[in-house]
Every structure is written in structure tokens, then in C-alpha cells.
CSV table of C-alpha atoms and ligand atoms in Angstrom, one decimal:
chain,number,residue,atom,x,y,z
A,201,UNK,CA,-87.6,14.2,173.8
A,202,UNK,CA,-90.9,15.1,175.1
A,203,UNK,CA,-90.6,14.8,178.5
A,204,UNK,CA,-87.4,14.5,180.7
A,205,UNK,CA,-87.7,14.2,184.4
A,206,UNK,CA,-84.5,14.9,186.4
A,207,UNK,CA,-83.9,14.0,189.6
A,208,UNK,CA,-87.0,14.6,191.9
A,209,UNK,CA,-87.4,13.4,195.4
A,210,UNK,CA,-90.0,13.7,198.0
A,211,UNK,CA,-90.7,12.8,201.2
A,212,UNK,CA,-93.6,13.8,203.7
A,213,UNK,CA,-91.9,14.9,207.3
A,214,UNK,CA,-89.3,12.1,207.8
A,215,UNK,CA,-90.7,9.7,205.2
A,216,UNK,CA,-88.9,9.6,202.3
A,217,UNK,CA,-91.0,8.3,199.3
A,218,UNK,CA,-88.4,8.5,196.6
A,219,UNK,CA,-85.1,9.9,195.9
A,220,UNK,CA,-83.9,11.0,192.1
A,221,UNK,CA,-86.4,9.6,189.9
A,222,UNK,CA,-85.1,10.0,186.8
A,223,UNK,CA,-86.6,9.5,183.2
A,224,UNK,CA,-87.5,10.6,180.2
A,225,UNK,CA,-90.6,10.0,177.6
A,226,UNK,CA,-90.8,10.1,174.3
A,227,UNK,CA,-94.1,11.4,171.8
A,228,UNK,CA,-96.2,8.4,171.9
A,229,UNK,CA,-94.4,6.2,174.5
A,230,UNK,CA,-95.9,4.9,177.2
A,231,UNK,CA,-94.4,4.9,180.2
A,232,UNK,CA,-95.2,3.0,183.9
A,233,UNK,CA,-94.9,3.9,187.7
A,234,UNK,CA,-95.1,0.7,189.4
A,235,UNK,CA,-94.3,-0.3,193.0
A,236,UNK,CA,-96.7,-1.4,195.6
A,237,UNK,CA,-99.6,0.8,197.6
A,238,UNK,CA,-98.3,3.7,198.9
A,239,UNK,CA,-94.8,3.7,197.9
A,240,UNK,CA,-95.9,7.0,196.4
A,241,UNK,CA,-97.0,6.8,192.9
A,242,UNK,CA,-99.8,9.0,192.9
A,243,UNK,CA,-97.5,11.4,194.2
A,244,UNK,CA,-95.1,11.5,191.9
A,245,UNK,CA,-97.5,11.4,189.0
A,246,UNK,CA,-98.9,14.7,191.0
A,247,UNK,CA,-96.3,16.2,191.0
A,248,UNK,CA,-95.5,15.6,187.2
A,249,UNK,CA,-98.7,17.1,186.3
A,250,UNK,CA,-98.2,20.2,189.0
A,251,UNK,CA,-100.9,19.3,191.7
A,252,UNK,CA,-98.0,18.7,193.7
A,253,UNK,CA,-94.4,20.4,194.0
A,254,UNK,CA,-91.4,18.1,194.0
A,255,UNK,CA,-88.5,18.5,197.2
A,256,UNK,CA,-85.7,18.8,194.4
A,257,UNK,CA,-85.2,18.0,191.0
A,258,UNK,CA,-86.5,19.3,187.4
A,259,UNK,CA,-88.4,18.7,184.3
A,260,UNK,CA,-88.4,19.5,181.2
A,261,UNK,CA,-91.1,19.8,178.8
A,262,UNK,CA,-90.5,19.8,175.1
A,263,UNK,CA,-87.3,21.4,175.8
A,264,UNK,CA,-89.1,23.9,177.6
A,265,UNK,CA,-88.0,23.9,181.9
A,266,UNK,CA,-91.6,23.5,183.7
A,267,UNK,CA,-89.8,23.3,186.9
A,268,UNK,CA,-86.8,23.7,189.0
A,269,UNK,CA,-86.6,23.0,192.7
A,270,UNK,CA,-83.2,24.3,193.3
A,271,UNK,CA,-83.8,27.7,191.3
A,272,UNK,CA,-87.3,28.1,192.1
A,273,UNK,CA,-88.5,28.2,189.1
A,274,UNK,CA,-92.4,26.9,188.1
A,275,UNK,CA,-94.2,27.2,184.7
A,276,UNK,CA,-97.6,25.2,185.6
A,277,UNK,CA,-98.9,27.2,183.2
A,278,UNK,CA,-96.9,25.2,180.8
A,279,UNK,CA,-97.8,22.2,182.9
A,280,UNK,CA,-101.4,22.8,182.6
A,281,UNK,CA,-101.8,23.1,179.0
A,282,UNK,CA,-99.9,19.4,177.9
A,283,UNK,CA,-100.0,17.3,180.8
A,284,UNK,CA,-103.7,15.9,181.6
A,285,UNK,CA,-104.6,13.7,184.1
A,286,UNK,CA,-107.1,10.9,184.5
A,287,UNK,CA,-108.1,10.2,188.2
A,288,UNK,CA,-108.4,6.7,189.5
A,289,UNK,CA,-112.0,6.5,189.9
A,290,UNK,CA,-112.7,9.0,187.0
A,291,UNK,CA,-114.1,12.1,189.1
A,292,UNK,CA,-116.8,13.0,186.8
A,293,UNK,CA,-119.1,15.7,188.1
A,294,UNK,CA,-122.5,13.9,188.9
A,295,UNK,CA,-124.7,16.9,188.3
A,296,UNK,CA,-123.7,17.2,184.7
A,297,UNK,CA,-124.3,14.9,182.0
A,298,UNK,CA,-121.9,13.2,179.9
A,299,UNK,CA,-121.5,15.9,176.9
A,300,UNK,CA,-121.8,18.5,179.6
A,301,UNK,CA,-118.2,17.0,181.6
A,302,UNK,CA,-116.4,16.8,178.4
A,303,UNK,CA,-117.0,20.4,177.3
A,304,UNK,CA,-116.9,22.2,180.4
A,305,UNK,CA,-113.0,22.6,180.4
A,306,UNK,CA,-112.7,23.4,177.1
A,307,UNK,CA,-115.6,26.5,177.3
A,308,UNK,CA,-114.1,27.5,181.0
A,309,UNK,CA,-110.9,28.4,179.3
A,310,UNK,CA,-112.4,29.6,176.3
A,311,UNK,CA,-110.3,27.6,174.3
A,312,UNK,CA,-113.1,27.5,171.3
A,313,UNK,CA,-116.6,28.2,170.4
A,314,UNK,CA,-119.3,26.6,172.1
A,315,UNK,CA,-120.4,24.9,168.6
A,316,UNK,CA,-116.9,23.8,167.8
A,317,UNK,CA,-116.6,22.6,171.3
A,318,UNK,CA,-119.5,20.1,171.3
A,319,UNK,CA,-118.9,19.5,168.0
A,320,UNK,CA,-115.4,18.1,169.0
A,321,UNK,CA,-116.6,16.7,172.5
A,322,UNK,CA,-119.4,14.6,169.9
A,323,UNK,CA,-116.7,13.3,167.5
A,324,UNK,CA,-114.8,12.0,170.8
A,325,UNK,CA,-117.5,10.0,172.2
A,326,UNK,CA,-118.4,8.3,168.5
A,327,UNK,CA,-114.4,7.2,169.0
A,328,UNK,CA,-115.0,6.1,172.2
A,329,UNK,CA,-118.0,4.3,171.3
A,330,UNK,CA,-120.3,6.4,174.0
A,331,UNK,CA,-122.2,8.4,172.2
A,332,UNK,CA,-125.1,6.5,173.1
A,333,UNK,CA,-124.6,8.2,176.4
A,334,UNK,CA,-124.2,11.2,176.0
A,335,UNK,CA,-126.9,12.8,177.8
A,336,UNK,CA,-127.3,10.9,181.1
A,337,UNK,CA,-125.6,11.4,184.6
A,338,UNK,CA,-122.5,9.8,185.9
A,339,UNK,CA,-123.9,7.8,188.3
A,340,UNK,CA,-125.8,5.5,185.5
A,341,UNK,CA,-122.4,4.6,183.6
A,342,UNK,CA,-120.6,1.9,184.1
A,343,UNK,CA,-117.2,2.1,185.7
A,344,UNK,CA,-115.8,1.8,182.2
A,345,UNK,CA,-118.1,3.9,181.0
A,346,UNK,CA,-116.4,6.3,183.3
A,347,UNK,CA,-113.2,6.1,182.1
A,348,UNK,CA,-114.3,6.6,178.7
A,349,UNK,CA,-115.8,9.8,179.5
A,350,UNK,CA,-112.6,11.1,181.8
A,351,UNK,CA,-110.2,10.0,179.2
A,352,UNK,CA,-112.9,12.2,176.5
A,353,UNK,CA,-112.7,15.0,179.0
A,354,UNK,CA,-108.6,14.2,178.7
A,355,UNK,CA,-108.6,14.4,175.4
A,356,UNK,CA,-110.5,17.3,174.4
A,357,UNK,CA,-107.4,19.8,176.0
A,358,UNK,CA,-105.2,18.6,173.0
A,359,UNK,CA,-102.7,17.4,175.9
A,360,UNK,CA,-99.1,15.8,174.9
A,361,UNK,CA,-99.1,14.0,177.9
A,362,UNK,CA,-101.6,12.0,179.6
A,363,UNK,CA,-101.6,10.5,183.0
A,364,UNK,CA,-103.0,7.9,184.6
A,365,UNK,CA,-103.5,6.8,188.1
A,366,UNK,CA,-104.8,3.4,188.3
A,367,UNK,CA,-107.1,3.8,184.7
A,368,UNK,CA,-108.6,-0.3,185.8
A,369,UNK,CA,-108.3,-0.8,189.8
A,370,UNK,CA,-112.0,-0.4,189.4
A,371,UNK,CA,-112.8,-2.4,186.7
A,372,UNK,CA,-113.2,-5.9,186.4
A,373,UNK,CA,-110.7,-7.8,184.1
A,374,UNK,CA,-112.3,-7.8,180.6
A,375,UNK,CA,-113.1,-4.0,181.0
A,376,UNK,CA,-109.5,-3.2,182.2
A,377,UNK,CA,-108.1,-5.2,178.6
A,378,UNK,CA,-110.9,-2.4,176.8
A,379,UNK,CA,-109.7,0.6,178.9
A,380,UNK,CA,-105.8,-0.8,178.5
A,381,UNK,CA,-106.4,-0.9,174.3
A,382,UNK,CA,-108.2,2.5,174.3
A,383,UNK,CA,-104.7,3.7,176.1
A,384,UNK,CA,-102.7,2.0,173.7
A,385,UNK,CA,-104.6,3.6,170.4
A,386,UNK,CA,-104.3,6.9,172.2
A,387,UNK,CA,-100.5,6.2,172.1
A,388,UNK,CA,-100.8,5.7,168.6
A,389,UNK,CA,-102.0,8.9,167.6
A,390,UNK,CA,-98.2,10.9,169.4
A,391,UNK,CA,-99.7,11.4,172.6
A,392,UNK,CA,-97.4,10.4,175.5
A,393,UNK,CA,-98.8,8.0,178.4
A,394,UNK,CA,-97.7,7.6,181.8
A,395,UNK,CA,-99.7,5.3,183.9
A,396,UNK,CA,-100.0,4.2,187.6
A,397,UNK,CA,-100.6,0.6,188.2
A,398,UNK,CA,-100.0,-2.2,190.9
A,399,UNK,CA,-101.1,-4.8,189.1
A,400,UNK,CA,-99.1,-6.8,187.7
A,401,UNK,CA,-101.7,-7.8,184.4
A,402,UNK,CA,-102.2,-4.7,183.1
A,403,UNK,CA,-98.7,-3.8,183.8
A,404,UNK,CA,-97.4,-6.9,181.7
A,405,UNK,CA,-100.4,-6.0,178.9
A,406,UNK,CA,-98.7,-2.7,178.0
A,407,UNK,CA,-95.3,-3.9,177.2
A,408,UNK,CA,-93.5,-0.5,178.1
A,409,UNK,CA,-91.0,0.9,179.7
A,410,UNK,CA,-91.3,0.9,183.9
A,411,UNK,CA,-90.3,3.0,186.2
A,412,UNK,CA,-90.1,1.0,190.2
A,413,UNK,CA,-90.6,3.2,192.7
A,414,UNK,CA,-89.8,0.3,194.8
A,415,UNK,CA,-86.0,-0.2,193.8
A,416,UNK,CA,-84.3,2.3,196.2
A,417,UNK,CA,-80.8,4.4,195.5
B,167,LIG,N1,-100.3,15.3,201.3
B,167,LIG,C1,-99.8,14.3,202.0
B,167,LIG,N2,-99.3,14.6,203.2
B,167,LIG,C2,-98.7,13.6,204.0
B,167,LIG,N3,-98.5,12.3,203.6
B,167,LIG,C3,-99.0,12.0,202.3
B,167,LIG,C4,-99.6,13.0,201.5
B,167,LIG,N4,-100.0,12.4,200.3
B,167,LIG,C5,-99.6,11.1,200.4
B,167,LIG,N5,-99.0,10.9,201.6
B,167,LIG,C6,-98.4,9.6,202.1
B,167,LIG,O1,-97.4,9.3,201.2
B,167,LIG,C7,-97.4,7.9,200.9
B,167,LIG,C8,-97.5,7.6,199.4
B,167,LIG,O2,-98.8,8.0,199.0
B,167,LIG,P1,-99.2,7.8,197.4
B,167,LIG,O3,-98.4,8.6,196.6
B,167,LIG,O4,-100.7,8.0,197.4
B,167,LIG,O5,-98.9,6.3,197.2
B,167,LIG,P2,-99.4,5.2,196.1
B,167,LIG,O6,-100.1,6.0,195.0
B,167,LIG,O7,-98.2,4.5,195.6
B,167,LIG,O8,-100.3,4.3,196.8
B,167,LIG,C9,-98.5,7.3,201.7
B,167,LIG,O9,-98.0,6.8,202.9
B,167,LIG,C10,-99.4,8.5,202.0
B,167,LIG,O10,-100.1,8.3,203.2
B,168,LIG,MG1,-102.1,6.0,194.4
């Protein structure tokens, strides 16, 4: 088991967004949050890849505990290095270019040379099929052009995990069925996926497992 979520709850003051969410994801499974707007999706999702720290409850990550309310412990360390996260409307930084948002995590942390670095970030946006872009500024891309290049500046950390919080609620319908195959061939290669969505296309396009934040204990 890759990922096993036990048990968290959260509310904000006296509003209780969910109570013991439980499940668990497997290497290369793909996994839902679903429920209407602002049941609290994005927060849970946040709080699975540590922007955001749980009430109660637990996870474990490749049998490793990342957190545990009740015994205060936290590894976002851990966290940090297999769970990525893809923002809803991408979050690209508009005063770099394309090549220059893919690599700049990978060089902050030093995780490679700068040559191995681009040459990885290149052979990610050949996959994508964005290569052709690789030198011009966010705000000429199209929004699933966008995507592309967050789920490129996803990939490049070698995550296990990666999240998504509404990947198409800016797209129009034939470039959500693009971004929702890219996810699926992502899936393929072992990497876990666990994706936001309200709508009910996409969420019927991925065939997987769903977790309903609005079914309450
Ligand atoms: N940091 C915060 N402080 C207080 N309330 C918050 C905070 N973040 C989210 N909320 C509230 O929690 C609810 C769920 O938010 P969110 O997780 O963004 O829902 P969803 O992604 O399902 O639309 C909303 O009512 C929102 O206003
Ligand atoms: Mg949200």
C-alpha cells in the first residue's frame, strides 16, 4: 500500500468539513475527492500534501507515518518529497518561461545538475507534446497548455503521488478529455493520482475509485 489515510477530520471554528476520512491508494491508482463546492476538497487534498494540518487522524506513506494528530508527530519532509501537487489554475510563475518553471524546483533543491536538469525538464515537454513552447511566458499558453506545464513541473520531482485540484474546471470540454488522458498515462507509469473534481464528466471519464465528501458519518 502506498498511501493509507486514517481517520482525519477538520473543521474551521464550528464548521465541520469532514469527520474520519478514511482510505487508502494503491501505486498507480487513481483516486477521486468529489462532493460539491466547498464541502472541503481542497482542504483535504491540502492537507494530504502538508499545506495544511489535519484536526485528528494519520497517514501513512509507504509504510512510513508522515503524520499523526494525536501523537504529534509530522514528517513533511517525507511529505514533500512524494506527494506533488497541481493547483487548479496551474500557478505558473509568469516572469519565467516555460523551461525556466519546470527546472526551477528541481535546481532550488539541488536535486541534479543544471545540464541533467534541463535535459530532463526537455524530455518531459517532448512527452507532453510542448516542446514547441518551451521558451515563451505563461500568459501566452493556453489553459491546457498550462496544465501541461504544471503537471511537467509535477513530474520532474520523481513524486509517487500526485494531486490534483480541479486539473479541467478551466478548460473547455475537449481539452479536459486531453488533460484527463495525460492523467490516466501518468497512472500508467506507478505514479499514484488523487484528483479533485465536481464535475460529474470528468469524474465518470476516470473510472476510479471515489471518495464523497458529501456522505456524512
Ligand atoms: N483557511 C481557512 N480558514 C477558514 N475557513 C476556510 C479555510 N479554508 C477553507 N475554508 C472554508 O472551508 C470550506 C471548504 O473549503 P474548500 O476545502 O476550499 O472546499 P472545496 O474545495 O470543496 O470547494 C469553505 O467554506 C471555505 O470557505
Ligand atoms: Mg476547491
Amino acid at each position: 500500500m502506498l498511501l493509507e489515510v486514517e481517520k482525519i477530520s477538520k473543521s474551521f471554528g464550528n464548521k465541520q468539513l469532514f469527520k474520519e476520512i478514511s482510505f487508502r491508494v494503491n501505486a498507480g491508482e487513481i483516486v477521486q475527492i468529489y462532493g460539491k463546492s466547498g464541502i472541503g476538497k481542497s482542504t483535504l487534498l491540502n492537507i494530504i500534501c502538508g499545506l495544511e494540518k489535519a484536526d485528528s487522524g494519520k497517514m501513512v506513506l509507504n509504510d512510513e507515518l508522515v503524520f499523526d494528530v494525536e501523537n504529534k508527530k509530522y514528517n513533511e519532509k517525507s511529505i514533500r518529497k512524494n506527494i506533488s501537487l497541481v493547483f487548479q489554475e496551474a500557478n505558473l510563475f509568469n516572469n519565467k518561461t516555460v523551461l525556466e518553471n519546470i527546472i526551477m524546483a528541481p535546481l532550488y533543491h539541488k536535486l541534479d545538475t543544471r545540464e541533467n536538469v534541463i535535459n530532463e525538464a526537455i524530455n518531459l515537454l517532448k512527452r507532453l507534446q510542448i516542446y514547441d513552447r518551451k521558451d515563451i511566458y505563461p500568459e501566452k499558453l493556453s489553459g491546457g497548455e498550462k496544465q501541461r506545464v504544471a503537471i511537467a513541473r509535477a513530474l520532474i520531482l520523481k513524486p509517487k503521488i500526485i494531486c490534483f485540484d480541479e486539473p479541467t474546471s478551466a478548460l473547455d470540454y475537449e481539452t479536459s478529455l486531453e488533460v484527463i488522458d495525460l492523467i490516466k498515462s501518468i497512472s500508467a507509469t506507478k505514479i499514484a493520482i488523487i484528483l479533485v473534481t465536481h464535475d460529474d464528466k470528468v469524474a465518470s471519464l476516470l473510472d476510479s475509485k471515489r471518495i464523497d465528501l458529501s456522505i456524512k458519518k
